[in-house]
XYZ file of C-alpha atoms in Angstrom:
317
model
C -75.289 -11.407 52.043
C -71.675 -11.822 53.150
C -68.312 -12.504 51.527
C -65.920 -15.090 52.955
C -62.390 -16.172 52.013
C -61.491 -19.807 52.701
C -57.820 -20.762 52.683
C -57.017 -24.141 51.146
C -54.056 -24.708 53.429
C -52.320 -28.049 53.311
C -53.982 -29.291 50.120
C -53.042 -29.421 46.456
C -55.325 -26.859 44.821
C -55.421 -28.733 41.507
C -56.367 -31.946 43.301
C -58.982 -30.120 45.354
C -60.608 -28.133 42.529
C -59.910 -30.527 39.677
C -58.649 -29.813 36.176
C -60.598 -26.844 34.799
C -62.342 -26.687 38.210
C -64.403 -29.821 37.509
C -64.428 -30.901 41.161
C -65.111 -27.383 42.390
C -68.059 -27.184 39.981
C -69.424 -30.426 41.476
C -69.077 -28.996 44.957
C -70.596 -25.688 43.878
C -73.623 -27.496 42.412
C -74.529 -28.688 45.925
C -74.787 -25.053 47.029
C -76.685 -23.317 44.178
C -77.519 -20.198 46.215
C -73.911 -19.083 46.759
C -71.150 -17.805 44.467
C -67.750 -19.525 44.604
C -64.545 -18.581 42.786
C -61.020 -19.912 43.214
C -58.038 -17.558 43.329
C -54.788 -19.389 43.922
C -55.025 -21.064 47.327
C -58.173 -19.142 48.305
C -61.869 -19.728 47.706
C -63.994 -16.582 47.577
C -67.556 -17.342 48.703
C -70.547 -14.994 48.583
C -74.065 -15.703 49.841
C -76.354 -15.768 52.837
C -74.477 -16.380 56.126
C -76.103 -19.779 56.765
C -75.253 -21.110 53.297
C -71.707 -19.755 53.431
C -71.213 -21.475 56.799
C -72.510 -24.780 55.384
C -70.181 -24.487 52.391
C -67.190 -23.763 54.654
C -68.047 -26.847 56.717
C -68.141 -28.911 53.515
C -64.735 -27.569 52.479
C -63.300 -28.460 55.887
C -64.663 -32.008 55.544
C -63.023 -32.331 52.127
C -59.738 -30.991 53.506
C -59.794 -33.591 56.286
C -60.566 -36.259 53.722
C -57.647 -35.095 51.563
C -55.198 -34.960 54.476
C -56.164 -38.536 55.335
C -56.283 -40.053 51.845
C -54.099 -37.658 49.764
C -56.814 -37.559 47.114
C -60.264 -36.083 46.484
C -62.553 -38.126 44.295
C -65.815 -37.160 42.652
C -67.455 -39.793 44.825
C -66.195 -38.096 47.986
C -67.762 -34.824 46.822
C -71.076 -36.569 46.178
C -70.964 -38.099 49.661
C -70.905 -34.627 51.191
C -74.613 -34.223 50.498
C -75.479 -37.296 52.594
C -72.852 -36.785 55.286
C -71.208 -40.101 54.434
C -67.792 -38.519 53.944
C -67.399 -37.876 57.670
C -68.067 -41.550 58.302
C -65.151 -42.490 56.035
C -62.460 -40.261 57.524
C -61.757 -42.313 60.688
C -59.560 -45.272 59.728
C -59.312 -48.647 61.387
C -56.489 -49.004 63.848
C -54.242 -50.982 61.500
C -53.929 -48.221 58.874
C -50.806 -46.088 59.288
C -51.345 -43.627 56.423
C -52.815 -43.658 52.914
C -50.709 -43.427 49.781
C -51.172 -40.801 47.085
C -53.822 -42.952 45.410
C -55.836 -43.154 48.609
C -54.974 -46.785 49.346
C -54.201 -47.742 52.958
C -50.686 -48.536 54.099
C -50.833 -51.045 56.931
C -48.714 -53.862 58.387
C -48.689 -56.906 56.132
C -46.980 -59.435 58.385
C -46.732 -60.314 62.071
C -43.325 -58.683 62.454
C -44.439 -55.561 60.609
C -47.289 -55.296 63.120
C -44.759 -55.801 65.914
C -42.650 -52.961 64.498
C -45.652 -50.624 64.477
C -46.546 -51.541 68.050
C -42.927 -51.172 69.176
C -42.703 -47.708 67.616
C -45.797 -46.630 69.559
C -44.266 -47.734 72.861
C -40.567 -46.931 72.420
C -38.638 -43.865 71.323
C -36.067 -46.005 69.518
C -36.678 -49.079 67.374
C -34.206 -51.284 65.512
C -35.783 -53.122 62.544
C -33.444 -55.762 61.148
C -34.119 -58.203 58.350
C -33.767 -59.180 54.701
C -34.395 -57.078 51.616
C -38.068 -56.711 50.766
C -39.415 -57.165 54.288
C -40.784 -53.617 54.309
C -38.574 -52.186 57.059
C -37.745 -48.862 55.403
C -41.146 -48.348 53.789
C -42.932 -49.005 57.066
C -40.545 -46.728 58.977
C -41.235 -43.866 56.571
C -44.986 -44.499 56.829
C -44.700 -44.183 60.611
C -42.720 -40.963 60.182
C -45.303 -39.468 57.812
C -48.082 -40.440 60.225
C -46.245 -38.757 63.117
C -45.778 -35.608 61.045
C -49.414 -35.510 59.913
C -50.682 -35.950 63.466
C -48.232 -33.314 64.747
C -46.414 -35.739 67.031
C -43.174 -34.425 65.500
C -42.215 -31.237 63.689
C -39.941 -32.739 61.056
C -38.678 -35.929 59.471
C -34.979 -36.647 59.023
C -33.897 -39.557 56.822
C -30.295 -40.677 56.573
C -28.038 -43.354 55.168
C -24.319 -44.037 55.568
C -22.503 -43.063 52.363
C -21.035 -46.500 51.695
C -21.461 -47.596 48.101
C -22.371 -51.109 47.010
C -19.718 -51.656 44.348
C -19.347 -48.052 43.112
C -17.525 -44.958 44.343
C -19.285 -41.621 44.670
C -16.198 -39.788 43.474
C -16.608 -41.247 39.991
C -20.213 -40.079 39.686
C -20.846 -36.758 37.896
C -22.135 -33.597 39.594
C -21.784 -31.813 42.932
C -22.212 -33.503 46.322
C -26.025 -33.351 46.254
C -26.126 -34.785 42.736
C -23.745 -37.558 43.781
C -25.720 -38.411 46.915
C -29.295 -38.137 45.608
C -29.240 -41.376 43.552
C -27.976 -43.260 46.606
C -30.870 -41.858 48.677
C -33.447 -42.529 45.945
C -35.210 -45.374 47.814
C -36.098 -42.861 50.539
C -37.457 -40.407 47.965
C -39.444 -43.224 46.339
C -41.212 -44.082 49.589
C -41.986 -40.435 50.337
C -43.349 -39.894 46.823
C -45.693 -42.825 47.374
C -47.098 -41.297 50.566
C -47.128 -37.548 50.011
C -48.546 -35.544 47.084
C -45.733 -34.123 44.953
C -46.519 -30.477 45.750
C -46.581 -31.127 49.495
C -43.386 -33.212 49.376
C -41.623 -30.468 47.424
C -42.757 -27.898 49.991
C -41.566 -30.053 52.899
C -38.161 -30.619 51.279
C -37.704 -26.930 50.460
C -38.652 -25.764 53.954
C -36.655 -28.434 55.794
C -39.694 -30.147 57.315
C -38.310 -33.253 55.604
C -34.537 -33.592 55.381
C -32.645 -36.348 53.576
C -28.900 -36.471 54.079
C -25.901 -38.799 54.388
C -25.056 -39.952 57.901
C -21.922 -37.780 58.021
C -24.157 -34.687 57.996
C -25.593 -35.704 61.391
C -22.382 -35.018 63.300
C -22.672 -32.199 65.824
C -26.466 -31.958 65.628
C -29.037 -32.456 68.378
C -32.222 -33.774 66.809
C -35.246 -32.618 68.810
C -38.919 -33.003 67.942
C -38.045 -35.112 64.907
C -38.779 -38.562 63.546
C -35.345 -39.786 62.494
C -34.691 -42.845 60.336
C -31.268 -44.348 59.719
C -31.538 -46.709 56.750
C -28.952 -49.301 55.649
C -27.490 -49.135 59.156
C -25.478 -52.322 58.577
C -23.014 -50.101 56.703
C -22.201 -47.898 59.692
C -19.038 -48.305 61.688
C -19.243 -48.503 65.476
C -18.167 -44.825 65.945
C -20.709 -43.724 63.319
C -23.512 -45.619 65.004
C -22.612 -44.227 68.417
C -22.497 -40.723 66.932
C -25.925 -41.166 65.357
C -27.679 -42.675 68.374
C -26.404 -39.905 70.640
C -27.944 -37.217 68.400
C -31.342 -37.965 69.979
C -32.942 -34.905 71.575
C -36.168 -34.291 73.451
C -39.328 -35.372 71.662
C -37.374 -37.335 69.058
C -38.200 -40.804 67.772
C -35.541 -42.958 66.107
C -35.930 -45.960 63.798
C -32.816 -47.795 62.625
C -33.192 -50.277 59.777
C -30.695 -52.651 58.238
C -29.882 -56.049 56.782
C -26.838 -57.718 58.313
C -26.494 -60.001 55.257
C -25.764 -57.030 52.982
C -22.763 -55.339 54.589
C -20.606 -53.267 52.226
C -17.921 -52.380 54.781
C -14.389 -53.788 54.489
C -14.155 -57.234 56.050
C -11.889 -55.919 58.799
C -14.470 -53.329 59.956
C -17.198 -54.359 62.396
C -20.688 -53.229 61.493
C -22.084 -50.665 63.918
C -25.490 -52.280 63.557
C -24.282 -55.743 64.586
C -22.410 -54.226 67.528
C -25.434 -52.186 68.625
C -27.798 -55.144 68.466
C -25.505 -56.951 70.896
C -24.747 -54.203 73.415
C -28.165 -52.506 73.405
C -30.320 -55.610 73.692
C -32.454 -55.204 76.802
C -31.905 -51.457 77.211
C -35.096 -49.839 78.503
C -36.841 -47.501 76.053
C -35.742 -49.216 72.856
C -36.976 -52.251 70.974
C -35.420 -54.636 68.474
C -37.650 -56.241 65.824
C -36.146 -59.001 63.715
C -37.692 -59.743 60.321
C -37.346 -62.996 58.415
C -37.947 -64.365 54.935
C -41.636 -64.839 55.769
C -41.996 -61.060 56.095
C -40.901 -60.320 52.535
C -43.680 -58.373 50.818
C -42.147 -57.831 47.374
C -42.588 -60.254 44.483
C -42.944 -63.860 45.810
C -39.752 -64.745 43.938
C -37.770 -62.410 46.243
C -38.582 -64.601 49.238
C -37.381 -67.712 47.405
C -34.170 -65.924 46.359
C -33.423 -64.851 49.944
C -34.050 -68.361 51.216
C -31.741 -69.825 48.553
C -28.930 -67.464 49.522
C -29.482 -68.216 53.218
C -29.012 -71.924 52.484
C -25.584 -71.242 51.011
C -23.864 -68.831 53.375
C -20.582 -68.635 51.488
C -22.404 -66.750 48.714
C -23.190 -63.915 51.134
C -20.249 -61.517 51.706
C -19.505 -60.624 55.332
C -22.229 -62.953 56.588
């Protein structure tokens, strides 16, 4: 008889073991000849060497399943006995990642598919189009995928601190408290793709960083997946500063909607300028989304089309 400690690294222990260890009890029932106890992030296993090895292999299969789907179901534990769980782990090529409920996140339009393909071939991608076309959400999914597969060491998400109708100085709190609401769409997407405990860990350790564009000045971003959201609100100097932060092993995605510019009318958008001067530059790709790519409520597409038919309603068009 031997004793073995198995570290539950990278998984949410409550999700893995279940409330009151209900899932762990299900797993334990498949191995009646061994003793299993959970202590924090460790499983203590006692039994004959062969059975302990089989149990450890089952735990590793569940960990892989969790890292892929962000969830462990009772059904997945039952499938361990038949070996079916290992057949489920490989995903079809269209799936980028799975959300926290285990549902696949994949391209939902032709241009979304083009964006995914462009990101696999180019280190820099511009994704430009109307609200609701999935640009930011898809970019963050690609970043999470790159982090999970160890293509990058960190994710950096940024937005220019230009307010749509409000001034940060009038909001209560310190700088972080002022900025966080403005960056909330980025948090929302991350919360949909990463379990809360893992997201909290990544934010605390700097594996994921979310900051206003001004905080990028002077940095060299290496080995990172970097997303600049709402890029239509950058000035030309800001955009040049951001694009030249790219270091070795970095991947950049720049998203924006040129119909929603909040800059003063006399200031040229850095995104519009970049789309003109960088078109055709080797190593980067520009993907343009349209109303047909909108994946929110069907009414959003009709609203965008109505505004597009009456250009004077759109400021800075």
